[in-house]
Each structure stands twice: as C-alpha cells, then as structure tokens.
PDB file of C-alpha atoms in Angstrom:
ATOM      1  CA  GLY A 184      -2.238 -10.568 -23.612  1.00 53.00           C
ATOM      2  CA  ALA A 185      -4.219 -11.285 -20.510  1.00 79.00           C
ATOM      3  CA  GLY A 186      -1.349 -10.726 -18.122  1.00 92.00           C
ATOM      4  CA  VAL A 187       2.317  -9.900 -17.811  1.00 95.00           C
ATOM      5  CA  SER A 188       4.382 -12.484 -19.620  1.00 96.00           C
ATOM      6  CA  GLN A 189       7.999 -13.264 -18.824  1.00 97.00           C
ATOM      7  CA  SER A 190      10.414 -15.498 -20.682  1.00 97.00           C
ATOM      8  CA  PRO A 191      12.142 -17.754 -20.165  1.00 97.00           C
ATOM      9  CA  SER A 192      10.508 -19.122 -17.030  1.00 95.00           C
ATOM     10  CA  ASN A 193      13.768 -20.793 -16.051  1.00 97.00           C
ATOM     11  CA  LYS A 194      17.337 -20.075 -17.095  1.00 97.00           C
ATOM     12  CA  VAL A 195      20.500 -21.863 -16.085  1.00 98.00           C
ATOM     13  CA  THR A 196      23.701 -20.199 -17.174  1.00 98.00           C
ATOM     14  CA  GLU A 197      27.385 -20.546 -16.534  1.00 97.00           C
ATOM     15  CA  LYS A 198      29.215 -17.972 -14.488  1.00 97.00           C
ATOM     16  CA  GLY A 199      30.584 -15.235 -16.714  1.00 97.00           C
ATOM     17  CA  LYS A 200      27.965 -15.581 -19.436  1.00 98.00           C
ATOM     18  CA  ASP A 201      25.492 -12.857 -20.381  1.00 98.00           C
ATOM     19  CA  VAL A 202      21.748 -13.402 -20.067  1.00 98.00           C
ATOM     20  CA  GLU A 203      18.676 -11.594 -21.339  1.00 98.00           C
ATOM     21  CA  LEU A 204      15.318 -11.752 -19.624  1.00 98.00           C
ATOM     22  CA  ARG A 205      12.203 -10.620 -21.423  1.00 98.00           C
ATOM     23  CA  CYS A 206       9.006  -9.020 -20.175  1.00 97.00           C
ATOM     24  CA  ASP A 207       5.807  -8.419 -22.132  1.00 96.00           C
ATOM     25  CA  PRO A 208       3.600  -6.079 -20.110  1.00 95.00           C
ATOM     26  CA  ILE A 209      -0.155  -5.846 -20.252  1.00 94.00           C
ATOM     27  CA  SER A 210      -1.212  -3.961 -23.362  1.00 91.00           C
ATOM     28  CA  GLY A 211      -1.786  -0.287 -22.665  1.00 89.00           C
ATOM     29  CA  HIS A 212       0.154  -0.211 -19.423  1.00 91.00           C
ATOM     30  CA  THR A 213       2.547   2.707 -19.434  1.00 89.00           C
ATOM     31  CA  ALA A 214       4.626   1.708 -16.429  1.00 90.00           C
ATOM     32  CA  LEU A 215       6.945  -1.277 -16.156  1.00 93.00           C
ATOM     33  CA  TYR A 216       9.039  -2.432 -13.198  1.00 93.00           C
ATOM     34  CA  TRP A 217      11.719  -5.039 -12.619  1.00 97.00           C
ATOM     35  CA  TYR A 218      12.254  -6.568  -9.193  1.00 96.00           C
ATOM     36  CA  ARG A 219      14.554  -9.324  -7.979  1.00 96.00           C
ATOM     37  CA  GLN A 220      13.400 -11.879  -5.416  1.00 94.00           C
ATOM     38  CA  SER A 221      16.042 -13.810  -3.566  1.00 90.00           C
ATOM     39  CA  LEU A 222      15.287 -16.528  -1.034  1.00 81.00           C
ATOM     40  CA  GLY A 223      14.188 -14.955   2.225  1.00 73.00           C
ATOM     41  CA  GLN A 224      14.989 -11.447   0.982  1.00 77.00           C
ATOM     42  CA  GLY A 225      11.698 -10.117  -0.273  1.00 83.00           C
ATOM     43  CA  LEU A 226      11.556  -8.111  -3.471  1.00 90.00           C
ATOM     44  CA  GLU A 227      14.413  -5.836  -4.392  1.00 93.00           C
ATOM     45  CA  PHE A 228      13.600  -2.979  -6.774  1.00 93.00           C
ATOM     46  CA  LEU A 229      15.812  -2.846  -9.857  1.00 96.00           C
ATOM     47  CA  ILE A 230      14.448  -0.409 -12.443  1.00 95.00           C
ATOM     48  CA  TYR A 231      11.244   1.454 -13.365  1.00 92.00           C
ATOM     49  CA  PHE A 232      10.041   2.722 -16.740  1.00 92.00           C
ATOM     50  CA  GLN A 233       7.186   5.213 -17.087  1.00 89.00           C
ATOM     51  CA  GLY A 234       6.091   6.241 -20.546  1.00 86.00           C
ATOM     52  CA  ASN A 235       8.755   8.213 -22.381  1.00 85.00           C
ATOM     53  CA  SER A 236      10.446   9.448 -19.217  1.00 88.00           C
ATOM     54  CA  ALA A 237      13.997   8.519 -18.361  1.00 90.00           C
ATOM     55  CA  PRO A 238      13.949   5.238 -16.413  1.00 92.00           C
ATOM     56  CA  ASP A 239      14.623   5.136 -12.694  1.00 92.00           C
ATOM     57  CA  LYS A 240      17.712   2.939 -12.523  1.00 94.00           C
ATOM     58  CA  SER A 241      18.443   3.573  -8.876  1.00 92.00           C
ATOM     59  CA  GLY A 242      17.982  -0.073  -7.888  1.00 93.00           C
ATOM     60  CA  LEU A 243      20.371  -1.689 -10.347  1.00 96.00           C
ATOM     61  CA  PRO A 244      23.025  -3.390  -8.176  1.00 95.00           C
ATOM     62  CA  SER A 245      25.976  -2.950 -10.535  1.00 95.00           C
ATOM     63  CA  ASP A 246      26.898  -1.803 -14.026  1.00 96.00           C
ATOM     64  CA  ARG A 247      26.580  -5.422 -15.164  1.00 98.00           C
ATOM     65  CA  PHE A 248      22.829  -4.909 -15.060  1.00 98.00           C
ATOM     66  CA  SER A 249      20.960  -2.935 -17.702  1.00 97.00           C
ATOM     67  CA  ALA A 250      17.446  -2.776 -19.073  1.00 97.00           C
ATOM     68  CA  GLU A 251      15.661  -1.265 -21.986  1.00 95.00           C
ATOM     69  CA  ARG A 252      12.098  -0.886 -23.068  1.00 95.00           C
ATOM     70  CA  THR A 253      11.386  -0.749 -26.769  1.00 87.00           C
ATOM     71  CA  GLY A 254       8.425   1.118 -28.163  1.00 82.00           C
ATOM     72  CA  GLY A 255       6.985   1.608 -24.728  1.00 78.00           C
ATOM     73  CA  SER A 256       6.122  -2.058 -24.529  1.00 90.00           C
ATOM     74  CA  VAL A 257       8.475  -5.040 -24.293  1.00 95.00           C
ATOM     75  CA  SER A 258      11.371  -4.789 -21.872  1.00 97.00           C
ATOM     76  CA  THR A 259      14.625  -6.720 -21.710  1.00 97.00           C
ATOM     77  CA  LEU A 260      16.768  -7.012 -18.590  1.00 98.00           C
ATOM     78  CA  THR A 261      20.371  -7.888 -19.412  1.00 98.00           C
ATOM     79  CA  ILE A 262      22.910  -9.196 -16.953  1.00 98.00           C
ATOM     80  CA  GLN A 263      26.464  -9.285 -18.219  1.00 98.00           C
ATOM     81  CA  ARG A 264      29.209 -11.540 -16.883  1.00 98.00           C
ATOM     82  CA  THR A 265      26.808 -13.294 -14.529  1.00 98.00           C
ATOM     83  CA  GLN A 266      27.904 -14.162 -11.012  1.00 97.00           C
ATOM     84  CA  GLN A 267      26.514 -16.771  -8.633  1.00 96.00           C
ATOM     85  CA  GLU A 268      25.013 -14.056  -6.460  1.00 95.00           C
ATOM     86  CA  ASP A 269      22.829 -13.066  -9.428  1.00 96.00           C
ATOM     87  CA  SER A 270      20.839 -16.275  -8.941  1.00 96.00           C
ATOM     88  CA  ALA A 271      17.296 -15.233  -8.060  1.00 96.00           C
ATOM     89  CA  VAL A 272      13.798 -14.900  -9.454  1.00 95.00           C
ATOM     90  CA  TYR A 273      13.460 -11.809 -11.600  1.00 97.00           C
ATOM     91  CA  LEU A 274       9.961 -10.369 -11.560  1.00 96.00           C
ATOM     92  CA  CYS A 275       8.446  -7.931 -13.986  1.00 96.00           C
ATOM     93  CA  ALA A 276       5.324  -5.903 -13.310  1.00 94.00           C
ATOM     94  CA  SER A 277       3.294  -3.351 -15.213  1.00 92.00           C
ATOM     95  CA  SER A 278       0.661  -0.836 -14.246  1.00 88.00           C
ATOM     96  CA  LEU A 279      -1.759   1.335 -16.124  1.00 85.00           C
ATOM     97  CA  ARG A 280      -0.492   4.765 -15.152  1.00 75.00           C
ATOM     98  CA  GLY A 281       2.542   4.280 -12.957  1.00 68.00           C
ATOM     99  CA  LEU A 282       3.210   4.543  -9.276  1.00 66.00           C
ATOM    100  CA  PHE A 283       0.289   4.022  -6.902  1.00 68.00           C
ATOM    101  CA  THR A 284      -1.863   2.209  -9.409  1.00 76.00           C
ATOM    102  CA  GLU A 285      -2.070  -1.524  -9.071  1.00 81.00           C
ATOM    103  CA  ALA A 286       0.999  -3.331 -10.339  1.00 86.00           C
ATOM    104  CA  PHE A 287       0.369  -6.659 -12.070  1.00 90.00           C
ATOM    105  CA  PHE A 288       3.217  -9.123 -11.765  1.00 93.00           C
ATOM    106  CA  GLY A 289       4.432 -11.801 -14.137  1.00 94.00           C
ATOM    107  CA  GLN A 290       5.370 -15.299 -13.020  1.00 93.00           C
ATOM    108  CA  GLY A 291       9.025 -14.425 -13.021  1.00 95.00           C
ATOM    109  CA  THR A 292      12.208 -15.865 -14.497  1.00 96.00           C
ATOM    110  CA  ARG A 293      14.204 -18.123 -12.206  1.00 96.00           C
ATOM    111  CA  LEU A 294      17.876 -17.535 -12.971  1.00 97.00           C
ATOM    112  CA  THR A 295      20.477 -19.994 -11.745  1.00 97.00           C
ATOM    113  CA  VAL A 296      24.136 -19.225 -12.274  1.00 97.00           C
ATOM    114  CA  VAL A 297      26.378 -22.283 -11.957  1.00 97.00           C
TER     115      VAL A 297
ATOM    116  CA  ALA B 221      16.085   5.361   4.777  1.00 67.00           C
ATOM    117  CA  GLN B 222      12.743   3.939   3.841  1.00 77.00           C
ATOM    118  CA  SER B 223      12.141   0.449   5.213  1.00 88.00           C
ATOM    119  CA  VAL B 224       9.400  -2.110   5.609  1.00 93.00           C
ATOM    120  CA  THR B 225       9.492  -4.728   8.343  1.00 95.00           C
ATOM    121  CA  GLN B 226       7.469  -7.882   8.508  1.00 96.00           C
ATOM    122  CA  PRO B 227       8.517  -9.296  11.893  1.00 96.00           C
ATOM    123  CA  ASP B 228       7.121 -12.778  11.376  1.00 95.00           C
ATOM    124  CA  ILE B 229       8.974 -14.948   8.898  1.00 94.00           C
ATOM    125  CA  HIS B 230       6.588 -17.894   9.240  1.00 96.00           C
ATOM    126  CA  ILE B 231       3.170 -18.243  10.857  1.00 97.00           C
ATOM    127  CA  THR B 232       1.079 -21.389  11.240  1.00 97.00           C
ATOM    128  CA  VAL B 233      -2.635 -21.178  11.962  1.00 97.00           C
ATOM    129  CA  SER B 234      -5.446 -23.675  12.103  1.00 97.00           C
ATOM    130  CA  GLU B 235      -8.103 -23.590   9.439  1.00 97.00           C
ATOM    131  CA  GLY B 236     -10.990 -21.430  10.638  1.00 97.00           C
ATOM    132  CA  ALA B 237      -8.838 -19.471  13.065  1.00 97.00           C
ATOM    133  CA  SER B 238      -8.278 -15.737  12.784  1.00 97.00           C
ATOM    134  CA  LEU B 239      -5.113 -14.308  11.277  1.00 97.00           C
ATOM    135  CA  GLU B 240      -3.095 -11.148  11.694  1.00 97.00           C
ATOM    136  CA  LEU B 241       0.107 -10.480   9.753  1.00 98.00           C
ATOM    137  CA  ARG B 242       2.191  -7.567  10.924  1.00 98.00           C
ATOM    138  CA  CYS B 243       3.777  -4.842   8.851  1.00 97.00           C
ATOM    139  CA  ASN B 244       5.688  -1.841  10.130  1.00 96.00           C
ATOM    140  CA  TYR B 245       7.261   0.867   8.031  1.00 93.00           C
ATOM    141  CA  SER B 246       9.652   3.737   8.394  1.00 89.00           C
ATOM    142  CA  TYR B 247       8.761   6.698   6.191  1.00 77.00           C
ATOM    143  CA  GLY B 248       8.826  10.451   6.539  1.00 67.00           C
ATOM    144  CA  ALA B 249       5.415  11.380   5.188  1.00 72.00           C
ATOM    145  CA  THR B 250       2.143   9.622   4.543  1.00 73.00           C
ATOM    146  CA  PRO B 251       2.985   6.475   2.644  1.00 84.00           C
ATOM    147  CA  TYR B 252       0.974   4.433   0.221  1.00 88.00           C
ATOM    148  CA  LEU B 253       0.496   0.892   1.522  1.00 92.00           C
ATOM    149  CA  PHE B 254      -0.147  -2.431  -0.170  1.00 93.00           C
ATOM    150  CA  TRP B 255      -0.454  -6.097   0.662  1.00 96.00           C
ATOM    151  CA  TYR B 256       0.376  -8.706  -1.983  1.00 96.00           C
ATOM    152  CA  VAL B 257       0.036 -12.479  -1.847  1.00 96.00           C
ATOM    153  CA  GLN B 258       2.217 -14.989  -3.668  1.00 94.00           C
ATOM    154  CA  SER B 259       0.851 -18.511  -3.874  1.00 91.00           C
ATOM    155  CA  PRO B 260       3.220 -21.378  -4.694  1.00 83.00           C
ATOM    156  CA  GLY B 261       4.191 -21.203  -8.352  1.00 78.00           C
ATOM    157  CA  GLN B 262       2.123 -18.074  -8.873  1.00 82.00           C
ATOM    158  CA  GLY B 263       2.890 -14.442  -9.421  1.00 84.00           C
ATOM    159  CA  LEU B 264       2.147 -11.741  -6.890  1.00 91.00           C
ATOM    160  CA  GLN B 265      -1.471 -10.675  -6.573  1.00 93.00           C
ATOM    161  CA  LEU B 266      -2.679  -7.470  -4.971  1.00 93.00           C
ATOM    162  CA  LEU B 267      -4.875  -8.084  -1.922  1.00 96.00           C
ATOM    163  CA  LEU B 268      -5.589  -4.494  -0.937  1.00 95.00           C
ATOM    164  CA  LYS B 269      -4.172  -0.984  -0.872  1.00 92.00           C
ATOM    165  CA  TYR B 270      -4.405   2.184   1.176  1.00 92.00           C
ATOM    166  CA  PHE B 271      -3.826   5.656  -0.217  1.00 87.00           C
ATOM    167  CA  SER B 272      -5.971   7.904   1.983  1.00 84.00           C
ATOM    168  CA  GLY B 273      -9.343   8.132   3.715  1.00 86.00           C
ATOM    169  CA  ASP B 274     -10.821   5.374   5.828  1.00 88.00           C
ATOM    170  CA  THR B 275      -7.979   3.659   7.637  1.00 90.00           C
ATOM    171  CA  LEU B 276      -9.666   0.255   7.486  1.00 95.00           C
ATOM    172  CA  VAL B 277      -9.530  -1.119   3.966  1.00 96.00           C
ATOM    173  CA  GLN B 278     -11.196  -4.184   2.574  1.00 96.00           C
ATOM    174  CA  GLY B 279      -9.558  -6.411   0.027  1.00 96.00           C
ATOM    175  CA  ILE B 280     -10.146  -9.539  -1.932  1.00 95.00           C
ATOM    176  CA  LYS B 281     -10.547 -13.023  -0.465  1.00 94.00           C
ATOM    177  CA  GLY B 282     -11.989 -11.667   2.779  1.00 96.00           C
ATOM    178  CA  PHE B 283      -8.840  -9.831   3.861  1.00 97.00           C
ATOM    179  CA  GLU B 284      -8.727  -6.418   5.489  1.00 97.00           C
ATOM    180  CA  ALA B 285      -5.975  -4.162   6.778  1.00 98.00           C
ATOM    181  CA  GLU B 286      -5.851  -1.215   9.133  1.00 96.00           C
ATOM    182  CA  PHE B 287      -3.520   1.741   8.764  1.00 93.00           C
ATOM    183  CA  LYS B 288      -2.375   3.062  12.141  1.00 93.00           C
ATOM    184  CA  ARG B 289      -0.272   6.173  11.703  1.00 90.00           C
ATOM    185  CA  SER B 290       0.674   6.369  15.385  1.00 90.00           C
ATOM    186  CA  GLN B 291       2.141   2.884  15.242  1.00 92.00           C
ATOM    187  CA  SER B 292       3.483   3.077  11.670  1.00 92.00           C
ATOM    188  CA  SER B 293       1.694  -0.160  11.007  1.00 94.00           C
ATOM    189  CA  PHE B 294      -0.495  -1.691   8.328  1.00 96.00           C
ATOM    190  CA  ASN B 295      -1.455  -5.122   9.639  1.00 98.00           C
ATOM    191  CA  LEU B 296      -3.357  -7.606   7.515  1.00 98.00           C
ATOM    192  CA  ARG B 297      -6.228  -9.531   9.056  1.00 98.00           C
ATOM    193  CA  LYS B 298      -8.685 -12.238   8.187  1.00 98.00           C
ATOM    194  CA  PRO B 299     -11.366 -13.502  10.604  1.00 97.00           C
ATOM    195  CA  SER B 300     -11.381 -17.110   9.409  1.00 97.00           C
ATOM    196  CA  VAL B 301      -8.511 -18.647   7.469  1.00 97.00           C
ATOM    197  CA  HIS B 302      -9.042 -21.201   4.712  1.00 96.00           C
ATOM    198  CA  TRP B 303      -6.520 -23.823   3.645  1.00 96.00           C
ATOM    199  CA  SER B 304      -6.202 -22.045   0.299  1.00 95.00           C
ATOM    200  CA  ASP B 305      -4.805 -18.984   2.082  1.00 96.00           C
ATOM    201  CA  ALA B 306      -1.486 -20.756   2.592  1.00 96.00           C
ATOM    202  CA  ALA B 307       0.983 -18.554   0.713  1.00 96.00           C
ATOM    203  CA  GLU B 308       3.654 -15.886   1.113  1.00 95.00           C
ATOM    204  CA  TYR B 309       2.387 -12.420   2.018  1.00 97.00           C
ATOM    205  CA  PHE B 310       4.258  -9.234   1.257  1.00 96.00           C
ATOM    206  CA  CYS B 311       3.681  -5.768   2.599  1.00 96.00           C
ATOM    207  CA  ALA B 312       4.815  -2.932   0.322  1.00 92.00           C
ATOM    208  CA  VAL B 313       5.126   0.793   0.876  1.00 89.00           C
ATOM    209  CA  GLY B 314       5.585   3.716  -1.475  1.00 84.00           C
ATOM    210  CA  GLU B 315       5.984   7.438  -1.060  1.00 78.00           C
ATOM    211  CA  GLY B 316       5.952  10.284  -3.541  1.00 72.00           C
ATOM    212  CA  ASN B 317       7.388   9.101  -6.814  1.00 70.00           C
ATOM    213  CA  THR B 318       9.520   6.322  -5.415  1.00 75.00           C
ATOM    214  CA  PRO B 319       8.984   2.695  -6.438  1.00 80.00           C
ATOM    215  CA  LEU B 320       7.433   0.310  -3.986  1.00 85.00           C
ATOM    216  CA  VAL B 321       9.623  -1.073  -1.218  1.00 88.00           C
ATOM    217  CA  PHE B 322       8.670  -4.592  -0.167  1.00 91.00           C
ATOM    218  CA  GLY B 323       9.076  -6.380   3.123  1.00 93.00           C
ATOM    219  CA  LYS B 324      10.785  -9.757   3.243  1.00 93.00           C
ATOM    220  CA  GLY B 325       7.480 -11.562   3.433  1.00 94.00           C
ATOM    221  CA  THR B 326       5.610 -13.777   5.874  1.00 96.00           C
ATOM    222  CA  ARG B 327       4.968 -17.377   4.964  1.00 95.00           C
ATOM    223  CA  LEU B 328       1.565 -18.606   6.123  1.00 97.00           C
ATOM    224  CA  SER B 329       0.918 -22.281   6.722  1.00 97.00           C
ATOM    225  CA  VAL B 330      -2.603 -23.545   7.419  1.00 97.00           C
ATOM    226  CA  ILE B 331      -3.200 -26.776   9.299  1.00 96.00           C
ATOM    227  CA  ALA B 332      -6.384 -28.767   9.632  1.00 91.00           C
TER     228      ALA B 332
END
C-alpha cells in the first residue's frame, strides 16, 4: 500500500475484554514500531520489530500487552483484560531499514475502554 | 535516563510571524534528532532530522532546526508561519540502537 495502514481506526471495548489492533506496514519496510499516545503525554514506545531479530519489548507496560509480527509484515498488538488506563491512540510506524531511517506513521487506532 | 523536553505546551503566533519551538534532551552521547508534525486527524509526518554534519538542517514546509550540543537543544524554526502550520509538533531523540524517545509535544495555534 501507499502508507502504513492501521485497523480499526476506532475501538470501544468494555473493561476486562481483550482487543487486537492491526498494523500493515509499507511494503518492503523491515522495521515496525508500536507507540501509544495519551492526551498530553507524547508518544510512549511500546515495542520494535526489526527483520528476523528478537523484538525489543522493553516499552510494553505490563504482561497484558503483547505483539507479534507475522511473515515480517503485518503486526498485531494485543491487549488482554483491558483497563481504563489503556485508553489511548495506538500508533504504528514502519521504516525501510530500522532505527535512524525515517519512520512512517499510520493514522492510529483510538482505543476507548469503558 | 534518556529524556526529551519540550517546555512549551501551547504556542500561539500570528500568521506571517516567525516561530521557534524548543526542544531539549538529556543523552550521554551524540543523539539522533527528529522533528515530527501531527496535523488534526492526520498521522505523524517527519519534518527534518539530524544525524551528523552541518548543525543547521533544512526540512519540508520551510522549517529548519539547529543542533546546539553545548545547550543540548534542537529548536525548530520557521521565518514566516502560515495558517496551515497549526498542528502538534513533536521532537524525538534516538541514540545507538534504542527506539526514538518523543517529547510531549507543542501545540501551535496560528491567528490571523
């Protein structure tokens, strides 16, 4: 595709439910990142995938959060047993070679936990 | 710990006036520096980046930024602001193989 695609664009879920957020990176990009943007808090790094290397999960806030990347392309961020504090915009980005090359961001998924 | 500070949460400027958005960082070595812009309802777009070399870098949309090692700063400037520049601006810093760390952003409003 022409850019990074994220789905759904909006998700409302009940507290305690699991959610899956999807990211389709730009074709050929080997690196993929997930960030979380909360109101007035900037972007919080969650996880980084680069090629076939083990992902950098150092930003995941709890073990309720996990992510995978299948076939070096599509990525899914899963949040289990959602809490109200998980409400935020989840942004995905991809880049051609990894760190220090331009990261292209998707429009994000706005998650609201009620 | 690595940190990025954007001291101004919200700035309002008149159309045609000059603009400077501040960014300060705390890193041990030479960082890699970026400015991104997020327009309402849009994703983040890279304005410019600094890796090495000339400390004054030019970006898209008429923006420039200057890396000042002595001040640990990477301020974004534009000589004449347009109404379409109203957006949220994020400074981001990276080092080594660590993912980018973003500031909390500065919201720019432009008035006639």
